[in-house]
Short mmCIF file of the N, C-alpha and C atoms (twelve columns), coordinates in Angstrom:
data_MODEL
# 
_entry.id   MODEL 
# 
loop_
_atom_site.group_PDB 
_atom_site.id 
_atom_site.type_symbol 
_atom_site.label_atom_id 
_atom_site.label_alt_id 
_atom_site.label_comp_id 
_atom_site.label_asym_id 
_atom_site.label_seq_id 
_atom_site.Cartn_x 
_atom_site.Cartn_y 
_atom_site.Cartn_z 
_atom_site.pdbx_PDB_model_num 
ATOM 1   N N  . UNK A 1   84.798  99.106  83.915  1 
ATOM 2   C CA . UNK A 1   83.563  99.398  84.622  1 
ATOM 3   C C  . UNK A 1   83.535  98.549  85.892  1 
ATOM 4   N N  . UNK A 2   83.587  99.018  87.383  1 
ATOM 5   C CA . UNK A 2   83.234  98.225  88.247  1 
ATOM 6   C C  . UNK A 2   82.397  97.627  88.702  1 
ATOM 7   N N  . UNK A 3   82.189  96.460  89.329  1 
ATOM 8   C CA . UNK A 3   81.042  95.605  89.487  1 
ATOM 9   C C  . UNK A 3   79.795  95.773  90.260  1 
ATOM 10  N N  . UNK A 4   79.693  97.256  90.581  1 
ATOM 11  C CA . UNK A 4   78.749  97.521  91.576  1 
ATOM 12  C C  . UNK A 4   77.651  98.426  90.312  1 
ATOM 13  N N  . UNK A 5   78.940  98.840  89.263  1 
ATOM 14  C CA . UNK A 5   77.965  100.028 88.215  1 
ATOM 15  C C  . UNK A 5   77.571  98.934  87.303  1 
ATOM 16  N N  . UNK A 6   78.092  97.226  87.129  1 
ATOM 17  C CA . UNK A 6   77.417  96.223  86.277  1 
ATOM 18  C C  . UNK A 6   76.089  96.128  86.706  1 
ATOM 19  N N  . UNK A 7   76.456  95.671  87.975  1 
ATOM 20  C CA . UNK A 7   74.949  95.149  88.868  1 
ATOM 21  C C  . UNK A 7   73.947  96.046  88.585  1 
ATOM 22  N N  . UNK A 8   74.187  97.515  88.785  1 
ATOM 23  C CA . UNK A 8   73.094  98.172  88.714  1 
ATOM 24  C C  . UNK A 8   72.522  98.164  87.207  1 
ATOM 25  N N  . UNK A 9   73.466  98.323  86.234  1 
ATOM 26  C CA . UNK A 9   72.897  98.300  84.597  1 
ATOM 27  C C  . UNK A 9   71.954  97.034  84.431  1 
ATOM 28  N N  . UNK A 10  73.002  96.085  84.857  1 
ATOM 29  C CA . UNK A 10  71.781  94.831  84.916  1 
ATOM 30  C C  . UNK A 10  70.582  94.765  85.577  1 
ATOM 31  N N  . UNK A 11  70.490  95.531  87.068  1 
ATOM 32  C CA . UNK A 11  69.197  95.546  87.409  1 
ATOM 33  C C  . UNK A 11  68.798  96.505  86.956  1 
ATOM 34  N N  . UNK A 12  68.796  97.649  86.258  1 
ATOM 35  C CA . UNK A 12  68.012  98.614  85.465  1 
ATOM 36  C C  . UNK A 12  67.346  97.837  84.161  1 
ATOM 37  N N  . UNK A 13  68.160  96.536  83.504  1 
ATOM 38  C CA . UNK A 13  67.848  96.047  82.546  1 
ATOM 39  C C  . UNK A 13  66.730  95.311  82.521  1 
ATOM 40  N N  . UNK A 14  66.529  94.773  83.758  1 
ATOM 41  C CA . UNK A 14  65.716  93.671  83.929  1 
ATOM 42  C C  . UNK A 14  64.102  94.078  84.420  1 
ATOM 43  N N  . UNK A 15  64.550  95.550  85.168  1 
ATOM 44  C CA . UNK A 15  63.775  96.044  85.953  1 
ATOM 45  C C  . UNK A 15  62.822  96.590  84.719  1 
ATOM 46  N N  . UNK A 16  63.596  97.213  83.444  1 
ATOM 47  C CA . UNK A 16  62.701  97.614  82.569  1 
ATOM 48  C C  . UNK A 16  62.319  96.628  81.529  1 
ATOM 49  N N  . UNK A 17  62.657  95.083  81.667  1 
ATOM 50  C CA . UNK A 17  62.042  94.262  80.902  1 
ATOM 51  C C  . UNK A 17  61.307  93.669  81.822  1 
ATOM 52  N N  . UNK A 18  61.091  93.458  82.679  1 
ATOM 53  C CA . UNK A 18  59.480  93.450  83.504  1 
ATOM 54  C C  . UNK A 18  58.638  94.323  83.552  1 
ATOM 55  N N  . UNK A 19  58.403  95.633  83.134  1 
ATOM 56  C CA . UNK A 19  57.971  96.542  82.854  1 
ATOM 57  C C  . UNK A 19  57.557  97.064  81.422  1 
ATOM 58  N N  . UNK A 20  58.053  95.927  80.353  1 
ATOM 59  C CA . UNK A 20  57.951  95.826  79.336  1 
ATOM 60  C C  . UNK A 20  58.318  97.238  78.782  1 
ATOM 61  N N  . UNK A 21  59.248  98.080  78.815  1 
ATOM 62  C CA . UNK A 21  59.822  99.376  79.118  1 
ATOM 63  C C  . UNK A 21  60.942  99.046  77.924  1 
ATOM 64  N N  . UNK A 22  61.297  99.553  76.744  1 
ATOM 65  C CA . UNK A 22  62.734  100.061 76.228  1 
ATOM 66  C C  . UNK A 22  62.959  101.451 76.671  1 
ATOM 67  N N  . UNK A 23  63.951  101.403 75.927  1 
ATOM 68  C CA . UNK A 23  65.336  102.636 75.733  1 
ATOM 69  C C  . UNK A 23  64.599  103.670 75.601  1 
ATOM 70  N N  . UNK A 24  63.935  103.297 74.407  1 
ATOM 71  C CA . UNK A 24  63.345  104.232 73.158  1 
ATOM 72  C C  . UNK A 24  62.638  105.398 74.072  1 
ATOM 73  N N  . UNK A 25  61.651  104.280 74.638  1 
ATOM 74  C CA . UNK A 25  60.485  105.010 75.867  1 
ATOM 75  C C  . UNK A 25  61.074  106.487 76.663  1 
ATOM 76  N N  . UNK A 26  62.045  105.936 76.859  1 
ATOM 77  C CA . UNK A 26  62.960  107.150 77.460  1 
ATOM 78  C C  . UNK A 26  62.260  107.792 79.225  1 
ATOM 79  N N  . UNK A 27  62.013  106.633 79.218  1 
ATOM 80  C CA . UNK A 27  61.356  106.318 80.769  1 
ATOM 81  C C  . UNK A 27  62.521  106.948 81.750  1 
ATOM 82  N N  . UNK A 28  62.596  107.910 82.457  1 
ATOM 83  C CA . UNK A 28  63.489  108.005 83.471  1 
ATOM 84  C C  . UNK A 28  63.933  106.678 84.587  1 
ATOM 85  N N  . UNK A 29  64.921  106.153 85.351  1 
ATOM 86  C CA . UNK A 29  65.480  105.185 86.421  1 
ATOM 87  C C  . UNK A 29  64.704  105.658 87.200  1 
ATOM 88  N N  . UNK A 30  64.399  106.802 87.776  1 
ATOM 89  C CA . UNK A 30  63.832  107.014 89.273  1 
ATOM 90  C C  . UNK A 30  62.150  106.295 88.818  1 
ATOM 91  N N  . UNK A 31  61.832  106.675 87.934  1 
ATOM 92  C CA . UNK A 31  60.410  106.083 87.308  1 
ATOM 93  C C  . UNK A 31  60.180  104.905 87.502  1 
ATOM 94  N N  . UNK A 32  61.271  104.244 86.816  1 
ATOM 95  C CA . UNK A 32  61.132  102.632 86.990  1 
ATOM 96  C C  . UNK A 32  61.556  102.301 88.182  1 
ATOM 97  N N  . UNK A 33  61.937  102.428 88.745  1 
ATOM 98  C CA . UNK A 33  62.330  101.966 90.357  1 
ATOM 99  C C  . UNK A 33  61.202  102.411 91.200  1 
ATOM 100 N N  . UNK A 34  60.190  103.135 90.452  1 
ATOM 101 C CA . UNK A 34  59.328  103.884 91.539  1 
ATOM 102 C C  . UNK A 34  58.530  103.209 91.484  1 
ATOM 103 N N  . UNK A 35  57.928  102.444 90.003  1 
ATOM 104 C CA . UNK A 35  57.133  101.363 89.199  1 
ATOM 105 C C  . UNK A 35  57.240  99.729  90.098  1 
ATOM 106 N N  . UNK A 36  58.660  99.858  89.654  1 
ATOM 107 C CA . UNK A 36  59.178  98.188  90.227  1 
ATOM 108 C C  . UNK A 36  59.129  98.059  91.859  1 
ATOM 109 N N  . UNK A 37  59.441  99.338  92.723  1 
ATOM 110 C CA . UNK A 37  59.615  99.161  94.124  1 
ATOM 111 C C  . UNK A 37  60.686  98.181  94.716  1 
ATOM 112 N N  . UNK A 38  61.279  98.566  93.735  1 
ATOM 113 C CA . UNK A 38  62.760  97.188  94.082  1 
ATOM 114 C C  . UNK A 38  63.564  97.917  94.804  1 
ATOM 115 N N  . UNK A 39  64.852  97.703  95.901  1 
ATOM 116 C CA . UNK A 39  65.654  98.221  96.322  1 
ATOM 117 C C  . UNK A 39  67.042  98.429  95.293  1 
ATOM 118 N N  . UNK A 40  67.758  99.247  95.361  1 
ATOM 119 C CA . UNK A 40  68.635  99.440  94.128  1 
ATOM 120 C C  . UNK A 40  69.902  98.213  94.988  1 
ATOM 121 N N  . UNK A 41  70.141  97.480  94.073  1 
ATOM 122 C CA . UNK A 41  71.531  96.507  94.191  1 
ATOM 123 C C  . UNK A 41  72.541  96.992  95.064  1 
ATOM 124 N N  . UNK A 42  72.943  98.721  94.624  1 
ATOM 125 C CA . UNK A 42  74.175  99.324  95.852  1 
ATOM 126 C C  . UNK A 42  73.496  98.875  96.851  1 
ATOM 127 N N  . UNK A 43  72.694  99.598  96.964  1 
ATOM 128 C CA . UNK A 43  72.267  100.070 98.532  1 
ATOM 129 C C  . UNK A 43  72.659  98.241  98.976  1 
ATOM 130 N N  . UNK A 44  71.721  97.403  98.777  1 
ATOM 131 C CA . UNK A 44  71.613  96.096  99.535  1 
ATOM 132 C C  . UNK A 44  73.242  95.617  99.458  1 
ATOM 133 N N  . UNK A 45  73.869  95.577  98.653  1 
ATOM 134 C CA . UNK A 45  75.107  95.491  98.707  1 
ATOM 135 C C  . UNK A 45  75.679  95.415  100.212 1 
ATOM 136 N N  . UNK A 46  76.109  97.106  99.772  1 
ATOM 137 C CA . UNK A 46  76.749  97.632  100.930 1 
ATOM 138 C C  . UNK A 46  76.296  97.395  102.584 1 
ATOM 139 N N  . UNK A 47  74.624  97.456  102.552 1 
ATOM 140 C CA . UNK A 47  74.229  97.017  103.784 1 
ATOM 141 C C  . UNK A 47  74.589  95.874  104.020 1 
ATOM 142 N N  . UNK A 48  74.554  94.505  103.188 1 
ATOM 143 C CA . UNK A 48  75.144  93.187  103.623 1 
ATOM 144 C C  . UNK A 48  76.218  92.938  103.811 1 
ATOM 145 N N  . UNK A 49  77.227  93.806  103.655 1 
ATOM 146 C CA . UNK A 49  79.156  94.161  103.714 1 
ATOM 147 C C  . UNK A 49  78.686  94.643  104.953 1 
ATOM 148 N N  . UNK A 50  78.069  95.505  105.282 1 
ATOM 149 C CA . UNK A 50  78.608  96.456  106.924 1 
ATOM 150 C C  . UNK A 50  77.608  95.165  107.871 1 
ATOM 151 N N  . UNK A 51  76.784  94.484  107.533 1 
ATOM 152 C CA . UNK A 51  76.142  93.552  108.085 1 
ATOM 153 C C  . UNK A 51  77.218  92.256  108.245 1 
ATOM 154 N N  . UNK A 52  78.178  92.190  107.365 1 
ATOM 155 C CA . UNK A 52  78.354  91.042  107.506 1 
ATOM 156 C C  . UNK A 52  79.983  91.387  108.235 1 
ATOM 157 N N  . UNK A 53  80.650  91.970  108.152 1 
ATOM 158 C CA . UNK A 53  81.469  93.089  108.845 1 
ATOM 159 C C  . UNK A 53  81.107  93.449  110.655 1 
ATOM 160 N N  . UNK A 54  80.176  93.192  110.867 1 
ATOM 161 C CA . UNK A 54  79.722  93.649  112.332 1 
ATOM 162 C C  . UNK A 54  79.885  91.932  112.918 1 
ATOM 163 N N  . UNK A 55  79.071  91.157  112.057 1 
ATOM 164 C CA . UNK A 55  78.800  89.807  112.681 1 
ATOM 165 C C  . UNK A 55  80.437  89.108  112.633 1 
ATOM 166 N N  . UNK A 56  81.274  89.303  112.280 1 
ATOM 167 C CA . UNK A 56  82.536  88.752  112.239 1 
ATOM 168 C C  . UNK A 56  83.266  89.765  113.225 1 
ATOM 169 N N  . UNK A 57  83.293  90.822  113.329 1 
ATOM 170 C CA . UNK A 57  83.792  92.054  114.694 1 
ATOM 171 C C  . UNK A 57  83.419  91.119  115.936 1 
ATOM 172 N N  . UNK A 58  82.195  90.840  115.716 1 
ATOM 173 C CA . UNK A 58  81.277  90.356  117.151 1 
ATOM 174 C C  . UNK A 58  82.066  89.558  117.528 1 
ATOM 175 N N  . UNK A 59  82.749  88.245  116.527 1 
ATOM 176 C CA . UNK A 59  82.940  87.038  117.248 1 
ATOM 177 C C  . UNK A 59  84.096  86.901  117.854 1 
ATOM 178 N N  . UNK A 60  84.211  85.916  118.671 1 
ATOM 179 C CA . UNK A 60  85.508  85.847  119.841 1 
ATOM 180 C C  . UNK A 60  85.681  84.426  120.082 1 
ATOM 181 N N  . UNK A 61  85.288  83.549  118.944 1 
ATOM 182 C CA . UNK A 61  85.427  82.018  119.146 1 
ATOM 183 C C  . UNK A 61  86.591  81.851  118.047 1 
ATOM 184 N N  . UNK A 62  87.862  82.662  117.915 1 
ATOM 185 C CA . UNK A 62  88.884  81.973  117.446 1 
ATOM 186 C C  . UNK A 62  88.824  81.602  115.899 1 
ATOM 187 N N  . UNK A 63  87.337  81.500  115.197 1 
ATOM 188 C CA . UNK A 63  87.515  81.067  114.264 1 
ATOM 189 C C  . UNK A 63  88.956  82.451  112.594 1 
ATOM 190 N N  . UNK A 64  88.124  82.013  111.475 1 
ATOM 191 C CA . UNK A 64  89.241  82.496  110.395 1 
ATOM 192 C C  . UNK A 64  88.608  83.907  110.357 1 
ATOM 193 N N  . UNK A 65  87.429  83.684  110.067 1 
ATOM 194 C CA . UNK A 65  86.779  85.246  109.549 1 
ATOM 195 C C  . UNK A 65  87.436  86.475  110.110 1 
ATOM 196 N N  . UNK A 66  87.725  86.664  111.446 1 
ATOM 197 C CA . UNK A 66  88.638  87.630  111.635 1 
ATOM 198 C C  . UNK A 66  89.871  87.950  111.409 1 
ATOM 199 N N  . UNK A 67  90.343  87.027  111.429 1 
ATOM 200 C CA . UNK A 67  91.669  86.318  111.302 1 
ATOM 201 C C  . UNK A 67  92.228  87.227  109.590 1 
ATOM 202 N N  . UNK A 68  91.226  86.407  108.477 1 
ATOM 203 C CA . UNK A 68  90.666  86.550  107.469 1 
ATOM 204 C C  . UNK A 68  90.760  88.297  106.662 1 
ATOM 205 N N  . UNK A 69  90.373  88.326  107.678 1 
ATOM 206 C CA . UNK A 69  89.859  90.078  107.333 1 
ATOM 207 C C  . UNK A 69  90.329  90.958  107.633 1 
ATOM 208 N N  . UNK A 70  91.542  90.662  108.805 1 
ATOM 209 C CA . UNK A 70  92.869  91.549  109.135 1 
ATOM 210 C C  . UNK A 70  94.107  90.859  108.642 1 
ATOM 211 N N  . UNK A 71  94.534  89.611  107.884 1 
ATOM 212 C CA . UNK A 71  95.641  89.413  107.494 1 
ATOM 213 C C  . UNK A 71  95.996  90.567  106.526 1 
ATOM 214 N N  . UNK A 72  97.161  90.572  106.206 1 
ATOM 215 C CA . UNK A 72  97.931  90.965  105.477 1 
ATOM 216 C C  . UNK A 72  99.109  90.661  104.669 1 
ATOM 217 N N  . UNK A 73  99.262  90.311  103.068 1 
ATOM 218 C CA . UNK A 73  100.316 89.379  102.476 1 
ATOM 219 C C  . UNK A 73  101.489 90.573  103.104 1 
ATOM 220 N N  . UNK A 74  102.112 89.539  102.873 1 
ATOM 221 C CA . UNK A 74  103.780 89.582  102.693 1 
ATOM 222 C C  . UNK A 74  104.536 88.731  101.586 1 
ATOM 223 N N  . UNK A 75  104.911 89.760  100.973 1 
ATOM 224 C CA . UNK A 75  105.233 88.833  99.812  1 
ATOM 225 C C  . UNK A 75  106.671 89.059  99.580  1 
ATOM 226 N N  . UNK A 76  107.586 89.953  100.320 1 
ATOM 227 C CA . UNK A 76  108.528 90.366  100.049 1 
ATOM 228 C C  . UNK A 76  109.111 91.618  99.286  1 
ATOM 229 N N  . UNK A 77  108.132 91.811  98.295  1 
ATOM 230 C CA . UNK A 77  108.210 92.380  97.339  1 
ATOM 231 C C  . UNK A 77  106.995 93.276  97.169  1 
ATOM 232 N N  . UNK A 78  107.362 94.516  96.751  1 
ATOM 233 C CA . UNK A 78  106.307 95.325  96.320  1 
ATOM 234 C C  . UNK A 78  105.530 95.222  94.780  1 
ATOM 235 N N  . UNK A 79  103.922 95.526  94.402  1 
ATOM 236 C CA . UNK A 79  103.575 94.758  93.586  1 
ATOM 237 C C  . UNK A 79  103.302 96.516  92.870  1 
ATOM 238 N N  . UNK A 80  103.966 96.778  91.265  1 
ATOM 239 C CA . UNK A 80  103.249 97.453  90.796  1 
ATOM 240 C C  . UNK A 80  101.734 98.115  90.951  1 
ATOM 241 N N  . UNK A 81  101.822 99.463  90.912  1 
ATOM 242 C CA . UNK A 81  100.597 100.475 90.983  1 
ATOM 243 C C  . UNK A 81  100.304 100.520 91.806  1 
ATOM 244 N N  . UNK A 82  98.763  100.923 92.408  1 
ATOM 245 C CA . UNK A 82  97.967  101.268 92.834  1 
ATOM 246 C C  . UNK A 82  97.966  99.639  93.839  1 
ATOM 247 N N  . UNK A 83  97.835  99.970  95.307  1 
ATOM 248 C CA . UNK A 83  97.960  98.626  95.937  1 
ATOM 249 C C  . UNK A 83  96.208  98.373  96.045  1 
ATOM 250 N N  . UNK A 84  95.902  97.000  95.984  1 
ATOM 251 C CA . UNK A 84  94.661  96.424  95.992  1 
ATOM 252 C C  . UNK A 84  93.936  96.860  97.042  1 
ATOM 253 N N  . UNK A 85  92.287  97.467  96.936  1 
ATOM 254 C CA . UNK A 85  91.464  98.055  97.796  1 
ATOM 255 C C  . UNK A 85  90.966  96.595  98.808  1 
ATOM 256 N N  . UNK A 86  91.119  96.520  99.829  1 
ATOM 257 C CA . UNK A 86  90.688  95.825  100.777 1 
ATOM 258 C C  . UNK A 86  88.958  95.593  101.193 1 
ATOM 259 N N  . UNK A 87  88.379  94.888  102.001 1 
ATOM 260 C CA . UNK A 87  87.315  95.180  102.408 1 
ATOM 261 C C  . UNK A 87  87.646  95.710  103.816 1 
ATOM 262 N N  . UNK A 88  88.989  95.889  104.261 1 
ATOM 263 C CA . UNK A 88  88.877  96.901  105.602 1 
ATOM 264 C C  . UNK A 88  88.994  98.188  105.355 1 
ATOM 265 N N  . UNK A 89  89.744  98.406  103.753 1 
ATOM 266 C CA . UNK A 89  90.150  99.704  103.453 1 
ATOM 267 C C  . UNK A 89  88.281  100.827 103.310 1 
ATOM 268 N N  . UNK A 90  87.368  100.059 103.090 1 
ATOM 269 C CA . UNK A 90  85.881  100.823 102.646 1 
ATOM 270 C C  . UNK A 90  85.679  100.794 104.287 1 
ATOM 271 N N  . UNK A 91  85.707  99.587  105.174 1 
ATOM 272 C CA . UNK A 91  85.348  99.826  106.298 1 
ATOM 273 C C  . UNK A 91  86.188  101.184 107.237 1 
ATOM 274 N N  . UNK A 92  87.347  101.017 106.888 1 
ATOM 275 C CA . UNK A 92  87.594  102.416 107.591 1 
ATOM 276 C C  . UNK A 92  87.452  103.499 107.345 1 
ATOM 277 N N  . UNK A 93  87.107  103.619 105.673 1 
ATOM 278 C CA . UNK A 93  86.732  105.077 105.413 1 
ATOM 279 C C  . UNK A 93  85.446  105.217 106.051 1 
ATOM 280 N N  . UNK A 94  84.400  104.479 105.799 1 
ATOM 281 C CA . UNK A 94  83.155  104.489 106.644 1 
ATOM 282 C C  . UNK A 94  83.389  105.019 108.086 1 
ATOM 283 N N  . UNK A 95  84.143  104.312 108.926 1 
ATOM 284 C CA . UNK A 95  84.528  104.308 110.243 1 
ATOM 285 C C  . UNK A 95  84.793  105.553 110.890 1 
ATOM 286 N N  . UNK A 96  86.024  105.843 109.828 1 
ATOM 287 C CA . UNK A 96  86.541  106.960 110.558 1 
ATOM 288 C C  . UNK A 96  88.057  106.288 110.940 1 
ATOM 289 N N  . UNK A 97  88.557  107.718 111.032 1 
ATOM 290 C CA . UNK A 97  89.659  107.200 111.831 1 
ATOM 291 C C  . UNK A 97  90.256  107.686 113.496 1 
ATOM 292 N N  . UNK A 98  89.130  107.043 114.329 1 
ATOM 293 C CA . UNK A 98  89.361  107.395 115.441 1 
ATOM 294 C C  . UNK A 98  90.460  107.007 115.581 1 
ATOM 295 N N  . UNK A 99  90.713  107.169 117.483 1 
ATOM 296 C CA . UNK A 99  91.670  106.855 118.415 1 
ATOM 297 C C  . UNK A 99  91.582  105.146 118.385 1 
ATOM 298 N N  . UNK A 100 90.282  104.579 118.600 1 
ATOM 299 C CA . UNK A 100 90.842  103.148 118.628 1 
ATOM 300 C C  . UNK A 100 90.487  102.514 117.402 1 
ATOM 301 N N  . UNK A 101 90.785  101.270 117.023 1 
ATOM 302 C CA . UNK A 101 90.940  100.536 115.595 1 
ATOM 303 C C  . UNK A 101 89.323  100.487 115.768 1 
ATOM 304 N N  . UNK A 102 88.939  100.607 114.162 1 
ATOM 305 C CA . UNK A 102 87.547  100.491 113.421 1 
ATOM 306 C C  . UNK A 102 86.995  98.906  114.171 1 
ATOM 307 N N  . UNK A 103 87.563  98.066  114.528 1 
ATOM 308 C CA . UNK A 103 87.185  96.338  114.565 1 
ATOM 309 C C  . UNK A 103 86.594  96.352  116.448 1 
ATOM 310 N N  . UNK A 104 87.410  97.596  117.126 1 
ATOM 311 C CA . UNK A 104 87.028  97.455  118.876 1 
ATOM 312 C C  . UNK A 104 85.592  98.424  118.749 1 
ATOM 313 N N  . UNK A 105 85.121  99.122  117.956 1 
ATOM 314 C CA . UNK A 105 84.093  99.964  118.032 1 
ATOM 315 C C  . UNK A 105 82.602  99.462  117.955 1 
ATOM 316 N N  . UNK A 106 82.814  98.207  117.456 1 
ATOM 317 C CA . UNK A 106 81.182  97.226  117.206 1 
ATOM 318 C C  . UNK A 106 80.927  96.324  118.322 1 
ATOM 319 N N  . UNK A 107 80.905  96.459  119.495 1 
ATOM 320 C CA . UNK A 107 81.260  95.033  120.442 1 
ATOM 321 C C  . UNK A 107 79.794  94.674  120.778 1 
ATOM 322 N N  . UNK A 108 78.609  95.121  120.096 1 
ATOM 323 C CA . UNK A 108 77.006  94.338  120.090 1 
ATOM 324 C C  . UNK A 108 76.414  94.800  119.289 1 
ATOM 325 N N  . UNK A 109 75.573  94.179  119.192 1 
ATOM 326 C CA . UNK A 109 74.688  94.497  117.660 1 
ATOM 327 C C  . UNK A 109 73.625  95.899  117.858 1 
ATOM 328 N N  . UNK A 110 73.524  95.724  119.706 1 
ATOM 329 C CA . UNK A 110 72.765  97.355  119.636 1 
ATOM 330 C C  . UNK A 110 73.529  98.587  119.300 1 
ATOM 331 N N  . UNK A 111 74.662  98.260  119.834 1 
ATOM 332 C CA . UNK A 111 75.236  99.779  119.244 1 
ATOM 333 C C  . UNK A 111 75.682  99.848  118.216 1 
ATOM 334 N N  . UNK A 112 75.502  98.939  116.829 1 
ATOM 335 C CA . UNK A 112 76.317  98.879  116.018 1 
ATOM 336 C C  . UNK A 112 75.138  100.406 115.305 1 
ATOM 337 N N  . UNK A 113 76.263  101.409 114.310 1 
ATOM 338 C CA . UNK A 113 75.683  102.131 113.965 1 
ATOM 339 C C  . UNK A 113 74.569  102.264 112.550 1 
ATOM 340 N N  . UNK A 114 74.019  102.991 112.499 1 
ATOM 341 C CA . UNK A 114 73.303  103.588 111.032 1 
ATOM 342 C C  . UNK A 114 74.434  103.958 110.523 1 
ATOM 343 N N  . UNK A 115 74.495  103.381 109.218 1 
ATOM 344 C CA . UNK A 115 75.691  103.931 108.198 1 
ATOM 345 C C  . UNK A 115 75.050  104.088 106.811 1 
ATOM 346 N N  . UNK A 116 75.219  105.160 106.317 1 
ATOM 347 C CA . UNK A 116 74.482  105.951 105.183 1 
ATOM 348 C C  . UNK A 116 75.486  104.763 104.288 1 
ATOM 349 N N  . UNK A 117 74.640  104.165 103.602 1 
ATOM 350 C CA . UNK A 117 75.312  103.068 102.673 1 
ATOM 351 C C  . UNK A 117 75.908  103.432 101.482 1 
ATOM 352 N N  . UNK A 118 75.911  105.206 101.005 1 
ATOM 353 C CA . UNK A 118 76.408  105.630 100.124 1 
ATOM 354 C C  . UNK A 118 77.626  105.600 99.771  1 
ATOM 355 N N  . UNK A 119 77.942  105.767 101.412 1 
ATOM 356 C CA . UNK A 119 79.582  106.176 101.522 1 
ATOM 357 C C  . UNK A 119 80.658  104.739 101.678 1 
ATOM 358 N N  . UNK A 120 79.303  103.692 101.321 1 
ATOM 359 C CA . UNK A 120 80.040  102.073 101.362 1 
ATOM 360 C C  . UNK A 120 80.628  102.064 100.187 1 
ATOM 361 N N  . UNK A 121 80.275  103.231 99.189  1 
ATOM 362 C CA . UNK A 121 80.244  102.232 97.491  1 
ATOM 363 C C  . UNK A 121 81.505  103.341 97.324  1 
# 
């Protein structure tokens, strides 16, 4: 189970024990979220990844974070299966794959875009 479908079970869990809400009740999620007025865990997630993704694009003082976030191992060797999902690999599906690299397309915070946070998860 991945950690984005934990988060949410857990905040469904909690959301319906503040609500003093079981199973049993058979309360629909959209109900209780409609009750609680909480934002669902994806969503904020993903917005703080493309948030925090723009503010490291922005910078140009040399530091790691970029550095960071475009390395790539070399290990010599290829590693069984399925190769490990990146946090650039979600940013470019988001992105797109234009003509120039996903990282030259954010260069201020006004133009940075609306991104339907669905397509983060």
């Amino acid at each position: 189970m991945g950690l984005i479908r934990r988060l949410r079970v857990t905040q469904r869990a909690m959301e319906r024990a503040t609500l003093g809400v079981s199973l049993r009740d058979q309360i629909r999620n959209v109900e209780i979220r409609r009750r609680t007025r909480v934002t669902d865990i994806a969503q904020r997630v993903a917005k703080l990844k493309w948030q925090w993704v723009g503010h490291i694009v922005r910078r140009k003082d040399g530091r790691w974070g970029p550095k960071v976030l475009e390395w790539q191992p070399r290990t010599g060797r290829r590693s069984v299966g399925r190769p490990p999902t990146r946090w650039t690999d979600d940013i470019k599906r988001v992105a797109g794959s234009g003509s120039e690299p996903w990282n030259l397309e954010l260069p201020t915070k006004d133009l940075f875009p609306a991104v339907d946070v669905y397509r983060l998860m």
